[in-house]
PDB file of C-alpha atoms in Angstrom:
ATOM      1  CA  MET Q 187      70.413  28.148 -85.988  1.00 51.00           C
ATOM      2  CA  PRO Q 188      69.230  25.142 -83.997  1.00 55.00           C
ATOM      3  CA  VAL Q 189      66.004  23.314 -84.701  1.00 74.00           C
ATOM      4  CA  LEU Q 190      63.795  24.365 -81.802  1.00 87.00           C
ATOM      5  CA  PRO Q 191      60.077  23.791 -81.177  1.00 92.00           C
ATOM      6  CA  PHE Q 192      59.056  27.367 -81.914  1.00 94.00           C
ATOM      7  CA  GLU Q 193      55.411  28.126 -81.142  1.00 94.00           C
ATOM      8  CA  SER Q 194      55.137  30.887 -83.735  1.00 93.00           C
ATOM      9  CA  GLU Q 195      57.021  32.498 -86.596  1.00 92.00           C
ATOM     10  CA  GLY Q 196      57.336  35.655 -84.476  1.00 92.00           C
ATOM     11  CA  GLN Q 197      59.035  33.684 -81.714  1.00 95.00           C
ATOM     12  CA  ARG Q 198      61.525  32.190 -84.198  1.00 93.00           C
ATOM     13  CA  GLU Q 199      62.243  35.608 -85.692  1.00 94.00           C
ATOM     14  CA  ALA Q 200      62.742  37.235 -82.269  1.00 95.00           C
ATOM     15  CA  TYR Q 201      64.972  34.365 -81.102  1.00 95.00           C
ATOM     16  CA  GLU Q 202      67.247  34.825 -84.103  1.00 94.00           C
ATOM     17  CA  ARG Q 203      67.135  38.655 -84.160  1.00 94.00           C
ATOM     18  CA  LEU Q 204      67.733  39.213 -80.438  1.00 95.00           C
ATOM     19  CA  ARG Q 205      70.824  37.038 -79.962  1.00 95.00           C
ATOM     20  CA  GLY Q 206      73.129  39.773 -81.322  1.00 95.00           C
ATOM     21  CA  PRO Q 207      71.642  42.566 -79.174  1.00 93.00           C
ATOM     22  CA  LEU Q 208      71.761  40.289 -76.119  1.00 94.00           C
ATOM     23  CA  GLU Q 209      75.427  39.503 -76.705  1.00 95.00           C
ATOM     24  CA  GLU Q 210      76.080  43.213 -77.192  1.00 91.00           C
ATOM     25  CA  ALA Q 211      74.384  43.874 -73.851  1.00 91.00           C
ATOM     26  CA  VAL Q 212      75.837  41.038 -71.721  1.00 93.00           C
ATOM     27  CA  GLY Q 213      78.528  39.157 -73.651  1.00 93.00           C
ATOM     28  CA  PRO Q 214      78.348  35.484 -74.650  1.00 95.00           C
ATOM     29  CA  VAL Q 215      74.988  33.729 -74.264  1.00 96.00           C
ATOM     30  CA  ARG Q 216      73.990  30.056 -74.327  1.00 96.00           C
ATOM     31  CA  GLU Q 217      70.729  28.481 -75.431  1.00 94.00           C
ATOM     32  CA  ARG Q 218      68.213  27.750 -72.694  1.00 91.00           C
ATOM     33  CA  ILE Q 219      67.445  24.095 -72.084  1.00 82.00           C
ATOM     34  CA  HIS Q 220      63.895  24.267 -70.689  1.00 85.00           C
ATOM     35  CA  ALA Q 221      62.507  27.201 -72.669  1.00 93.00           C
ATOM     36  CA  ILE Q 222      63.238  29.051 -75.894  1.00 96.00           C
ATOM     37  CA  GLY Q 223      65.693  31.811 -75.130  1.00 97.00           C
ATOM     38  CA  TYR Q 224      69.140  32.368 -73.705  1.00 97.00           C
ATOM     39  CA  VAL Q 225      71.063  32.007 -70.446  1.00 96.00           C
ATOM     40  CA  TYR Q 226      74.163  33.969 -69.428  1.00 96.00           C
ATOM     41  CA  GLU Q 227      76.011  35.361 -66.437  1.00 94.00           C
ATOM     42  CA  VAL Q 228      75.895  38.911 -65.090  1.00 94.00           C
ATOM     43  CA  ASP Q 229      78.423  39.494 -62.298  1.00 92.00           C
ATOM     44  CA  ASP Q 230      78.640  35.718 -61.676  1.00 88.00           C
ATOM     45  CA  THR Q 231      74.849  35.396 -61.352  1.00 90.00           C
ATOM     46  CA  THR Q 232      72.672  33.306 -63.668  1.00 88.00           C
ATOM     47  CA  VAL Q 233      70.290  35.407 -65.752  1.00 94.00           C
ATOM     48  CA  THR Q 234      67.893  34.192 -68.441  1.00 96.00           C
ATOM     49  CA  SER Q 235      65.982  35.755 -71.308  1.00 97.00           C
ATOM     50  CA  THR Q 236      62.995  33.692 -72.402  1.00 97.00           C
ATOM     51  CA  ILE Q 237      61.256  34.507 -75.674  1.00 97.00           C
ATOM     52  CA  ALA Q 238      57.581  33.553 -75.743  1.00 97.00           C
ATOM     53  CA  PRO Q 239      54.723  34.232 -78.175  1.00 96.00           C
ATOM     54  CA  TRP Q 240      52.351  37.039 -77.250  1.00 95.00           C
ATOM     55  CA  GLY Q 241      49.606  37.466 -79.832  1.00 92.00           C
ATOM     56  CA  ASP Q 242      51.280  38.699 -83.017  1.00 91.00           C
ATOM     57  CA  ASP Q 243      54.379  39.710 -81.058  1.00 95.00           C
ATOM     58  CA  THR Q 244      56.668  38.113 -78.478  1.00 97.00           C
ATOM     59  CA  ILE Q 245      57.559  38.792 -74.880  1.00 97.00           C
ATOM     60  CA  VAL Q 246      61.171  38.791 -73.726  1.00 97.00           C
ATOM     61  CA  ALA Q 247      61.209  37.828 -70.047  1.00 98.00           C
ATOM     62  CA  ASN Q 248      64.509  38.742 -68.373  1.00 98.00           C
ATOM     63  CA  ARG Q 249      64.953  36.836 -65.120  1.00 97.00           C
ATOM     64  CA  SER Q 250      67.618  36.976 -62.399  1.00 97.00           C
ATOM     65  CA  TYR Q 251      67.664  34.467 -59.558  1.00 95.00           C
ATOM     66  CA  LEU Q 252      67.912  35.260 -55.846  1.00 96.00           C
ATOM     67  CA  ALA Q 253      68.164  31.664 -54.619  1.00 96.00           C
ATOM     68  CA  GLY Q 254      67.609  28.077 -55.688  1.00 95.00           C
ATOM     69  CA  ASP Q 255      65.788  25.172 -54.055  1.00 96.00           C
ATOM     70  CA  VAL Q 256      64.059  27.341 -51.470  1.00 97.00           C
ATOM     71  CA  PRO Q 257      61.607  25.762 -49.000  1.00 96.00           C
ATOM     72  CA  MET Q 258      58.239  27.400 -49.702  1.00 97.00           C
ATOM     73  CA  THR Q 259      56.379  29.027 -46.838  1.00 97.00           C
ATOM     74  CA  GLU Q 260      53.497  31.442 -46.580  1.00 97.00           C
ATOM     75  CA  ALA Q 261      55.833  34.075 -45.099  1.00 97.00           C
ATOM     76  CA  LEU Q 262      58.187  33.772 -48.074  1.00 97.00           C
ATOM     77  CA  LEU Q 263      55.390  34.153 -50.615  1.00 97.00           C
ATOM     78  CA  ARG Q 264      53.942  37.129 -48.738  1.00 97.00           C
ATOM     79  CA  GLU Q 265      57.360  38.813 -48.702  1.00 97.00           C
ATOM     80  CA  LEU Q 266      57.760  38.333 -52.470  1.00 98.00           C
ATOM     81  CA  ALA Q 267      54.300  39.813 -53.013  1.00 97.00           C
ATOM     82  CA  THR Q 268      55.164  42.783 -50.781  1.00 97.00           C
ATOM     83  CA  TRP Q 269      58.438  43.417 -52.662  1.00 97.00           C
ATOM     84  CA  THR Q 270      56.611  43.195 -55.991  1.00 97.00           C
ATOM     85  CA  GLU Q 271      53.934  45.650 -54.870  1.00 96.00           C
ATOM     86  CA  ALA Q 272      56.582  48.121 -53.671  1.00 95.00           C
ATOM     87  CA  GLY Q 273      58.451  48.061 -56.991  1.00 91.00           C
ATOM     88  CA  ARG Q 274      58.020  50.171 -60.086  1.00 87.00           C
ATOM     89  CA  PHE Q 275      58.496  47.423 -62.646  1.00 92.00           C
ATOM     90  CA  GLY Q 276      58.820  43.638 -62.773  1.00 96.00           C
ATOM     91  CA  TYR Q 277      57.850  41.060 -60.207  1.00 97.00           C
ATOM     92  CA  PHE Q 278      59.247  38.433 -57.869  1.00 98.00           C
ATOM     93  CA  GLY Q 279      58.243  34.830 -58.422  1.00 97.00           C
ATOM     94  CA  VAL Q 280      58.941  31.156 -57.889  1.00 97.00           C
ATOM     95  CA  ASP Q 281      59.431  28.528 -60.601  1.00 95.00           C
ATOM     96  CA  ASN Q 282      58.510  24.824 -60.502  1.00 94.00           C
ATOM     97  CA  ALA Q 283      61.893  23.905 -58.957  1.00 94.00           C
ATOM     98  CA  ASN Q 284      61.384  26.357 -56.052  1.00 97.00           C
ATOM     99  CA  ASN Q 285      63.933  28.813 -57.412  1.00 96.00           C
ATOM    100  CA  VAL Q 286      63.122  32.414 -56.500  1.00 98.00           C
ATOM    101  CA  TYR Q 287      63.638  35.125 -59.111  1.00 97.00           C
ATOM    102  CA  PHE Q 288      62.938  38.684 -60.170  1.00 98.00           C
ATOM    103  CA  GLU Q 289      61.632  39.157 -63.733  1.00 98.00           C
ATOM    104  CA  HIS Q 290      60.968  42.041 -66.088  1.00 97.00           C
ATOM    105  CA  GLN Q 291      59.269  41.676 -69.477  1.00 97.00           C
ATOM    106  CA  LEU Q 292      59.343  43.729 -72.671  1.00 96.00           C
ATOM    107  CA  ALA Q 293      57.852  43.356 -76.127  1.00 96.00           C
ATOM    108  CA  GLY Q 294      60.166  41.519 -78.492  1.00 95.00           C
ATOM    109  CA  SER Q 295      59.257  43.692 -81.473  1.00 93.00           C
ATOM    110  CA  THR Q 296      60.580  46.821 -79.767  1.00 92.00           C
ATOM    111  CA  ALA Q 297      63.562  45.283 -77.963  1.00 93.00           C
ATOM    112  CA  THR Q 298      66.928  46.803 -78.844  1.00 92.00           C
ATOM    113  CA  ALA Q 299      70.402  46.317 -77.412  1.00 92.00           C
ATOM    114  CA  ASP Q 300      69.774  49.396 -75.245  1.00 94.00           C
ATOM    115  CA  THR Q 301      66.353  48.348 -73.885  1.00 95.00           C
ATOM    116  CA  LEU Q 302      67.545  44.764 -73.339  1.00 95.00           C
ATOM    117  CA  SER Q 303      70.635  45.999 -71.500  1.00 95.00           C
ATOM    118  CA  ARG Q 304      68.633  48.352 -69.267  1.00 96.00           C
ATOM    119  CA  SER Q 305      66.044  45.659 -68.498  1.00 96.00           C
ATOM    120  CA  ILE Q 306      68.690  43.022 -67.759  1.00 96.00           C
ATOM    121  CA  ARG Q 307      70.836  45.331 -65.622  1.00 95.00           C
ATOM    122  CA  GLN Q 308      67.879  46.591 -63.588  1.00 96.00           C
ATOM    123  CA  THR Q 309      66.474  43.076 -63.193  1.00 97.00           C
ATOM    124  CA  HIS Q 310      69.846  41.856 -61.950  1.00 97.00           C
ATOM    125  CA  ALA Q 311      70.294  44.859 -59.639  1.00 97.00           C
ATOM    126  CA  THR Q 312      66.832  44.386 -58.118  1.00 97.00           C
ATOM    127  CA  ALA Q 313      67.436  40.684 -57.475  1.00 97.00           C
ATOM    128  CA  MET Q 314      70.869  41.318 -55.960  1.00 96.00           C
ATOM    129  CA  ALA Q 315      69.529  44.097 -53.711  1.00 96.00           C
ATOM    130  CA  HIS Q 316      67.275  41.483 -52.059  1.00 96.00           C
ATOM    131  CA  ARG Q 317      69.407  38.319 -52.336  1.00 97.00           C
ATOM    132  CA  ASP Q 318      71.376  38.391 -49.078  1.00 96.00           C
ATOM    133  CA  GLU Q 319      68.398  39.377 -46.930  1.00 96.00           C
ATOM    134  CA  PHE Q 320      66.256  36.786 -48.695  1.00 97.00           C
ATOM    135  CA  ARG Q 321      68.742  33.953 -48.160  1.00 98.00           C
ATOM    136  CA  SER Q 322      69.338  34.841 -44.521  1.00 97.00           C
ATOM    137  CA  ARG Q 323      65.578  34.801 -43.838  1.00 97.00           C
ATOM    138  CA  PHE Q 324      64.333  32.011 -46.118  1.00 97.00           C
ATOM    139  CA  GLY Q 325      67.317  29.887 -47.182  1.00 96.00           C
ATOM    140  CA  GLY Q 326      68.246  28.659 -50.619  1.00 96.00           C
ATOM    141  CA  GLY Q 327      71.541  28.774 -52.443  1.00 92.00           C
ATOM    142  CA  ASP Q 328      73.152  29.300 -55.798  1.00 89.00           C
ATOM    143  CA  LEU Q 329      71.633  27.668 -58.870  1.00 83.00           C
TER     144      LEU Q 329
END
Protein backbone atom coordinates (compact mmCIF):
# COMPACT_ATOMS: atom_id res chain seq x y z
CA MET A 1 0.00 0.00 0.00
CA PRO A 2 1.18 3.55 -0.67
CA VAL A 3 2.32 5.91 2.05
CA LEU A 4 -0.55 8.38 2.27
CA PRO A 5 -1.24 11.16 4.79
CA PHE A 6 -4.04 9.32 6.56
CA GLU A 7 -5.89 11.42 9.13
CA SER A 8 -6.89 8.45 11.27
CA GLU A 9 -6.31 4.73 11.68
CA GLY A 10 -9.94 4.15 10.66
CA GLN A 11 -9.36 6.01 7.40
CA ARG A 12 -6.27 3.88 6.64
CA GLU A 13 -8.16 0.68 7.45
CA ALA A 14 -11.16 1.65 5.29
CA TYR A 15 -8.89 2.70 2.41
CA GLU A 16 -7.20 -0.70 2.41
CA ARG A 17 -10.35 -2.76 3.11
CA LEU A 18 -12.61 -1.08 0.54
CA ARG A 19 -10.36 -1.32 -2.53
CA GLY A 20 -11.39 -4.95 -3.17
CA PRO A 21 -15.14 -4.31 -2.82
CA LEU A 22 -14.82 -1.22 -5.04
CA GLU A 23 -13.04 -3.21 -7.74
CA GLU A 24 -15.70 -5.90 -7.43
CA ALA A 25 -18.36 -3.23 -7.93
CA VAL A 26 -16.80 -1.16 -10.75
CA GLY A 27 -13.64 -2.85 -12.05
CA PRO A 28 -10.13 -1.36 -11.87
CA VAL A 29 -9.64 1.71 -9.67
CA ARG A 30 -6.81 4.24 -9.39
CA GLU A 31 -5.68 6.23 -6.37
CA ARG A 32 -7.06 9.74 -6.08
CA ILE A 33 -4.54 12.55 -6.36
CA HIS A 34 -6.21 15.31 -4.32
CA ALA A 35 -7.92 13.25 -1.62
CA ILE A 36 -7.60 9.82 -0.04
CA GLY A 37 -9.72 7.42 -2.04
CA TYR A 38 -10.14 6.07 -5.54
CA VAL A 39 -11.09 7.23 -9.03
CA TYR A 40 -12.54 5.06 -11.81
CA GLU A 41 -14.82 5.14 -14.82
CA VAL A 42 -18.47 4.10 -14.99
CA ASP A 43 -19.82 4.11 -18.55
CA ASP A 44 -16.98 6.44 -19.65
CA THR A 45 -17.74 8.94 -16.86
CA THR A 46 -15.31 9.85 -14.08
CA VAL A 47 -16.50 8.74 -10.65
CA THR A 48 -14.65 9.06 -7.35
CA SER A 49 -14.89 7.49 -3.92
CA THR A 50 -13.29 9.60 -1.20
CA ILE A 51 -12.67 8.08 2.22
CA ALA A 52 -12.68 10.62 5.05
CA PRO A 53 -12.62 10.32 8.85
CA TRP A 54 -15.95 10.70 10.62
CA GLY A 55 -15.59 10.38 14.38
CA ASP A 56 -14.57 6.79 15.09
CA ASP A 57 -15.72 5.73 11.62
CA THR A 58 -15.22 6.93 8.05
CA ILE A 59 -17.45 8.31 5.34
CA VAL A 60 -17.23 7.01 1.78
CA ALA A 61 -18.33 9.81 -0.54
CA ASN A 62 -19.21 8.51 -4.02
CA ARG A 63 -19.22 11.33 -6.55
CA SER A 64 -20.14 11.47 -10.25
CA TYR A 65 -19.53 14.58 -12.32
CA LEU A 66 -22.06 16.33 -14.57
CA ALA A 67 -19.67 18.92 -16.02
CA GLY A 68 -16.29 20.52 -15.49
CA ASP A 69 -15.15 24.14 -15.42
CA VAL A 70 -18.67 25.54 -15.23
CA PRO A 71 -19.20 29.31 -14.95
CA MET A 72 -20.95 29.86 -11.61
CA THR A 73 -24.20 31.80 -11.56
CA GLU A 74 -26.98 32.25 -9.05
CA ALA A 75 -29.39 30.43 -11.39
CA LEU A 76 -27.06 27.43 -11.58
CA LEU A 77 -26.69 27.20 -7.80
CA ARG A 78 -30.45 27.55 -7.30
CA GLU A 79 -31.08 24.74 -9.80
CA LEU A 80 -28.64 22.43 -7.99
CA ALA A 81 -30.36 23.22 -4.69
CA THR A 82 -33.77 22.51 -6.25
CA TRP A 83 -32.58 19.16 -7.66
CA THR A 84 -31.08 18.22 -4.29
CA GLU A 85 -34.30 19.08 -2.45
CA ALA A 86 -36.36 17.00 -4.90
CA GLY A 87 -34.16 13.91 -4.45
CA ARG A 88 -34.40 11.07 -1.99
CA PHE A 89 -30.69 10.71 -1.28
CA GLY A 90 -27.43 12.51 -2.02
CA TYR A 91 -26.86 16.06 -3.13
CA PHE A 92 -25.59 18.18 -6.00
CA GLY A 93 -22.56 20.36 -5.41
CA VAL A 94 -19.65 22.31 -6.83
CA ASP A 95 -15.96 21.78 -6.02
CA ASN A 96 -13.17 24.37 -5.90
CA ALA A 97 -12.44 23.95 -9.63
CA ASN A 98 -16.09 24.71 -10.56
CA ASN A 99 -16.83 21.09 -11.44
CA VAL A 100 -20.46 20.15 -10.79
CA TYR A 101 -21.22 16.75 -9.27
CA PHE A 102 -23.77 14.54 -7.57
CA GLU A 103 -22.60 12.79 -4.37
CA HIS A 104 -23.91 10.11 -2.04
CA GLN A 105 -22.24 9.15 1.24
CA LEU A 106 -22.26 5.99 3.36
CA ALA A 107 -20.50 4.87 6.51
CA GLY A 108 -17.23 3.11 5.78
CA SER A 109 -17.69 0.57 8.57
CA THR A 110 -20.85 -0.82 6.98
CA ALA A 111 -19.84 -0.52 3.32
CA THR A 112 -19.88 -3.78 1.37
CA ALA A 113 -19.43 -4.56 -2.31
CA ASP A 114 -23.23 -4.54 -2.62
CA THR A 115 -23.85 -1.21 -0.84
CA LEU A 116 -20.91 0.43 -2.64
CA SER A 117 -22.18 -0.83 -6.00
CA ARG A 118 -25.73 0.40 -5.36
CA SER A 119 -24.50 3.80 -4.14
CA ILE A 120 -22.11 4.22 -7.07
CA ARG A 121 -24.63 3.09 -9.69
CA GLN A 122 -27.39 5.33 -8.34
CA THR A 123 -25.02 8.28 -7.97
CA HIS A 124 -23.89 7.84 -11.57
CA ALA A 125 -27.47 7.39 -12.83
CA THR A 126 -28.65 10.53 -11.03
CA ALA A 127 -25.79 12.62 -12.43
CA MET A 128 -26.32 11.30 -15.96
CA ALA A 129 -30.08 11.93 -15.80
CA HIS A 130 -29.30 15.65 -15.35
CA ARG A 131 -26.06 16.01 -17.36
CA ASP A 132 -27.36 16.91 -20.82
CA GLU A 133 -29.96 19.37 -19.56
CA PHE A 134 -27.40 20.88 -17.20
CA ARG A 135 -24.78 21.37 -19.92
CA SER A 136 -27.26 22.83 -22.39
CA ARG A 137 -28.43 25.38 -19.80
CA PHE A 138 -25.23 26.17 -17.88
CA GLY A 139 -22.25 25.00 -19.96
CA GLY A 140 -19.25 23.01 -18.87
CA GLY A 141 -17.65 19.96 -20.42
CA ASP A 142 -15.98 16.68 -19.66
CA LEU A 143 -13.39 16.51 -16.90
